[in-house]
XYZ file of C-alpha atoms in Angstrom:
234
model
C 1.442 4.235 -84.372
C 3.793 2.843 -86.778
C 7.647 3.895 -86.325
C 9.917 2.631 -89.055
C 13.497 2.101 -87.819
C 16.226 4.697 -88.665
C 19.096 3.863 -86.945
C 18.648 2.186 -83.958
C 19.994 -0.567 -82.500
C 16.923 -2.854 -81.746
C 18.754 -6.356 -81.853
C 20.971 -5.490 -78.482
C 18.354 -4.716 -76.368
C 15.385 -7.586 -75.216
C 12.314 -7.256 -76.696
C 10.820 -6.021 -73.262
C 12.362 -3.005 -73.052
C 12.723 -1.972 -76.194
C 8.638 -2.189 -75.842
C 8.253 -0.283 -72.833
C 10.873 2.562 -74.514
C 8.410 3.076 -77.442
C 5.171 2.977 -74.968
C 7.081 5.812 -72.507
C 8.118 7.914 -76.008
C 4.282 7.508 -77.077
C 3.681 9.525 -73.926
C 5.820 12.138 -74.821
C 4.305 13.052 -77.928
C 2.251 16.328 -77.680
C -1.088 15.187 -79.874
C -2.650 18.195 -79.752
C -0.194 19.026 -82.415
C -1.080 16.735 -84.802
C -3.886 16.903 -86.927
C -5.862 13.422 -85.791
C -8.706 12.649 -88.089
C -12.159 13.064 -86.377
C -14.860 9.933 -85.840
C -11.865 7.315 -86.759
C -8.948 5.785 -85.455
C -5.869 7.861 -86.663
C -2.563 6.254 -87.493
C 0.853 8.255 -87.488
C 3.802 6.732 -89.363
C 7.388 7.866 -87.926
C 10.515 8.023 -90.403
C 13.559 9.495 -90.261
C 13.759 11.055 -93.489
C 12.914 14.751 -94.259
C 10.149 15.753 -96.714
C 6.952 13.755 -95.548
C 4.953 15.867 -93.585
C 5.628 17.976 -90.933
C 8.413 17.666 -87.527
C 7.157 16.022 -84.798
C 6.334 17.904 -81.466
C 7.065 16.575 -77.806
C 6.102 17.389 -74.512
C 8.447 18.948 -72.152
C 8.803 15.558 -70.639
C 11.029 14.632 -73.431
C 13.520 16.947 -72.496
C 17.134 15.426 -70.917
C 15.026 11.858 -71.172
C 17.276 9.198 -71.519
C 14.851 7.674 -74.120
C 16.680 6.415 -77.400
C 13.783 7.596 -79.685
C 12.560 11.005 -78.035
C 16.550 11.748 -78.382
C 15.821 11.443 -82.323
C 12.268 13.405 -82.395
C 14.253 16.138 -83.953
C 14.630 14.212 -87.148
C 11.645 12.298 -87.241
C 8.634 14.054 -90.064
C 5.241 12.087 -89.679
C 2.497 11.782 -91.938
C -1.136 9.905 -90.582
C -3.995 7.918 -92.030
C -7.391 6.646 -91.467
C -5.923 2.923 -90.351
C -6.478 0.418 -92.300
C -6.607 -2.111 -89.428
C -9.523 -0.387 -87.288
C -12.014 -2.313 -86.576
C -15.180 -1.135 -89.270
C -18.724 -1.165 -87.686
C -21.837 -1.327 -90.399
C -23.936 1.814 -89.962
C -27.423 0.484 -88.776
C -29.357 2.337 -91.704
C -27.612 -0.897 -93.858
C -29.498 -3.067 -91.895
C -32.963 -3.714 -91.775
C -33.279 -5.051 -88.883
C -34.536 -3.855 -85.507
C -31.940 -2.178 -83.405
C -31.977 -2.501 -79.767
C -29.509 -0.447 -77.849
C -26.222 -1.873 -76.998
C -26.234 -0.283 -73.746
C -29.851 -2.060 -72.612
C -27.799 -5.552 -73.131
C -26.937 -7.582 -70.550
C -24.317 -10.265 -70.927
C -24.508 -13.562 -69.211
C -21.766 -15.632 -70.390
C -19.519 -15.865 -73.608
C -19.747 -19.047 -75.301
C -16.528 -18.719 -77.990
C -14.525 -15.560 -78.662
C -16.899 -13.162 -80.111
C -20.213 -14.884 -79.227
C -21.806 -14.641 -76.070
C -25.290 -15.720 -73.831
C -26.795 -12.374 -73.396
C -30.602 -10.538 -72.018
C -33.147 -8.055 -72.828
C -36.439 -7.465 -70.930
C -36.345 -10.608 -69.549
C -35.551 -12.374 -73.049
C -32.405 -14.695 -73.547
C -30.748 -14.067 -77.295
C -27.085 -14.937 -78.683
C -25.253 -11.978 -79.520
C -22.378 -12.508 -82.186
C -19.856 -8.967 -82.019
C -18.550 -7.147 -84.815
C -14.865 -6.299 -82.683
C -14.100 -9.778 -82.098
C -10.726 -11.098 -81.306
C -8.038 -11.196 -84.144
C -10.849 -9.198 -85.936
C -9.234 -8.613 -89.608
C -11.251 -5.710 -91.363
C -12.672 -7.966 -94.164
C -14.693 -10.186 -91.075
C -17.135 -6.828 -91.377
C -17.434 -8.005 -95.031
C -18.278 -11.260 -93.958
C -20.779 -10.051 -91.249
C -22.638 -7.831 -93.538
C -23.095 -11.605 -95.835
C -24.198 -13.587 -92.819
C -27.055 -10.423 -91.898
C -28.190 -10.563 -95.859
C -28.357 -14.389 -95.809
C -30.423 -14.076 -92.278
C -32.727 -11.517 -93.983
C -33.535 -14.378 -97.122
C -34.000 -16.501 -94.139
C -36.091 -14.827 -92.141
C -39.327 -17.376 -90.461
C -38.013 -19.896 -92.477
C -38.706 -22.978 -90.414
C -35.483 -24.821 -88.807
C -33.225 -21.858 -89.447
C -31.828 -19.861 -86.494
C -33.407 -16.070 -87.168
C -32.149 -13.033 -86.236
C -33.821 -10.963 -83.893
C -32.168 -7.425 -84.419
C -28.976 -5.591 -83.680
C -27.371 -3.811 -81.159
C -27.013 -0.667 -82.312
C -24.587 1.932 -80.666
C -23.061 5.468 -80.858
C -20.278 4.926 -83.309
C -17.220 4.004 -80.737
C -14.668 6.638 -82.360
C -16.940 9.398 -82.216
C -14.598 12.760 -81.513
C -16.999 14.977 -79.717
C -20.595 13.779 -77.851
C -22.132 16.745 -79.344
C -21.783 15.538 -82.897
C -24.136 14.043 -85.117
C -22.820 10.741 -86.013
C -25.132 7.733 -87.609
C -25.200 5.223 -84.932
C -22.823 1.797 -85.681
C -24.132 -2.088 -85.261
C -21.809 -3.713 -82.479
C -22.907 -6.914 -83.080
C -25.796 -9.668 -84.218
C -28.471 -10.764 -81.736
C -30.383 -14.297 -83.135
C -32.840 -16.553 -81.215
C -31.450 -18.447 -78.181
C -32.345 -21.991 -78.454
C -31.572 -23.762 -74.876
C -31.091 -27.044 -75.725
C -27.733 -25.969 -77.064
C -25.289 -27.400 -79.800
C -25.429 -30.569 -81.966
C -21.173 -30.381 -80.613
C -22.502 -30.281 -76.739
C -24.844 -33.272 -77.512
C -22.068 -35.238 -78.724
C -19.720 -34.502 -76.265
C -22.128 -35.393 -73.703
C -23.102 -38.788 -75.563
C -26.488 -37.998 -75.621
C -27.136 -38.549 -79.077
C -26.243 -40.786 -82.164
C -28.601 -39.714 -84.496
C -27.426 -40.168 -88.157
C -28.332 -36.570 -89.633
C -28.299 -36.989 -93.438
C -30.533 -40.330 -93.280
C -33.079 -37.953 -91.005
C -32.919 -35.590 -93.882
C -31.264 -33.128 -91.916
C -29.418 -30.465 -93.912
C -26.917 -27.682 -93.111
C -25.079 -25.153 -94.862
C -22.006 -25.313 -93.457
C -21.945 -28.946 -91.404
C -20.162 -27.919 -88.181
C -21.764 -29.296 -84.878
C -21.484 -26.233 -83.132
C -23.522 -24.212 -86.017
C -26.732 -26.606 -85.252
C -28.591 -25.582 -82.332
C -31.784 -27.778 -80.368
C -34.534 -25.929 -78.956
C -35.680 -27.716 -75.515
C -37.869 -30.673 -77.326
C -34.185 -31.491 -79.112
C -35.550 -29.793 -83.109
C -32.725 -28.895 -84.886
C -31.718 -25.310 -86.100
């Protein structure tokens, strides 16, 4: 929710509690009169100019509250959108990969935001999520290039592969009763356990000179080259 000042006086009062102002006149707001978008994340813009939309409607909490902005729900119109900042899951009939249901995976550890040790039946794999943190809607973009890329890669030898994806009712569904294409959460590739060409080096285990062993990458950062347990690089 998105409320563009229209009078008030945010610079006298600490940050603090002007946040905890807007989070109690959030509450206030009676949604059911608003026309949220189904099987999405709906975004209301605030403004206190006439002529948008329609008037905003409040619970009967609002009433006497000594809440700057519920005072001013009189005057404030709204309008909403699909927002643009939602985090955007591929459907999993993009993909032609195997899906294995999110809710059958079992996490171990994470290893860096986003990318964690997880299981299946008894099978160790590295999942890589979709709804990562400071996810930016174009990293979906960016996911859909790496699955492509795995897909020209598939049994290619000393390439990590991809072993399916975790496939999930879509997260925003509105209703459990309607039919919505399932979404891929996230990437699940081959778990290699002798780790990272970074962990080797940081444990001084190594000082083998890559390019003169013909070793080649496309994109050269240690912790993108994995070791199965007889040390081969991926």
């Amino acid at each position: 929710m998105i409320i563009r000042d229209g009078g008030l006086n945010q610079q006298k009062i600490p940050k603090r509690e002007r946040r905890r102002e807007f989070q109690d006149f959030v509450k206030m707001i009676n949604y059911k009169s608003l026309p949220l978008l189904d099987d999405t994340v709906t975004e209301v813009l605030l403004e206190q100019v006439p002529g948008i939309s329609g008037t905003l409607d409040m619970n009967n909490s609002a009433e006497g509250a000594s809440n700057r902005i519920a005072n001013l729900a009189g005057n404030l119109r709204y309008c909403i959108r699909e927002d643009p900042e939602r985090v955007i899951h591929p459907l999993c009939n993009e993909l032609p990969f195997h899906q294995i249901d999110a809710s059958e995976i079992t996490e171990d550890a994470e290893i860096k935001d986003g990318i964690f040790h997880v299981s299946h039946n008894q099978r160790l794999y590295i999942l890589k999520v979709v709804n990562r943190p400071l996810y930016w809607p174009r990293d979906t973009d960016v996911i859909r290039k790496e699955l492509e890329s795995l897909a020209c890669f598939y049994n290619v030898p000393n390439s990590v592969h991809t072993t399916g994806a975790a496939a999930s009712d879509n997260p925003y569904k509105t209703f459990k009763t309607r039919n919505v294409p399932p979404v891929v959460i996230g990437i699940l590739l081959e778990a290699h356990s002798g780790g990272s060409l970074q962990q080797a080096f940081a444990e001084h285990r190594t000082g083998v000179h890559f390019h003169e062993a013909g070793w080649t990458h496309m994109d050269i950062k240690l912790s993108n080259v994995v070791r199965d347990a007889e040390g081969t690089p991926y």
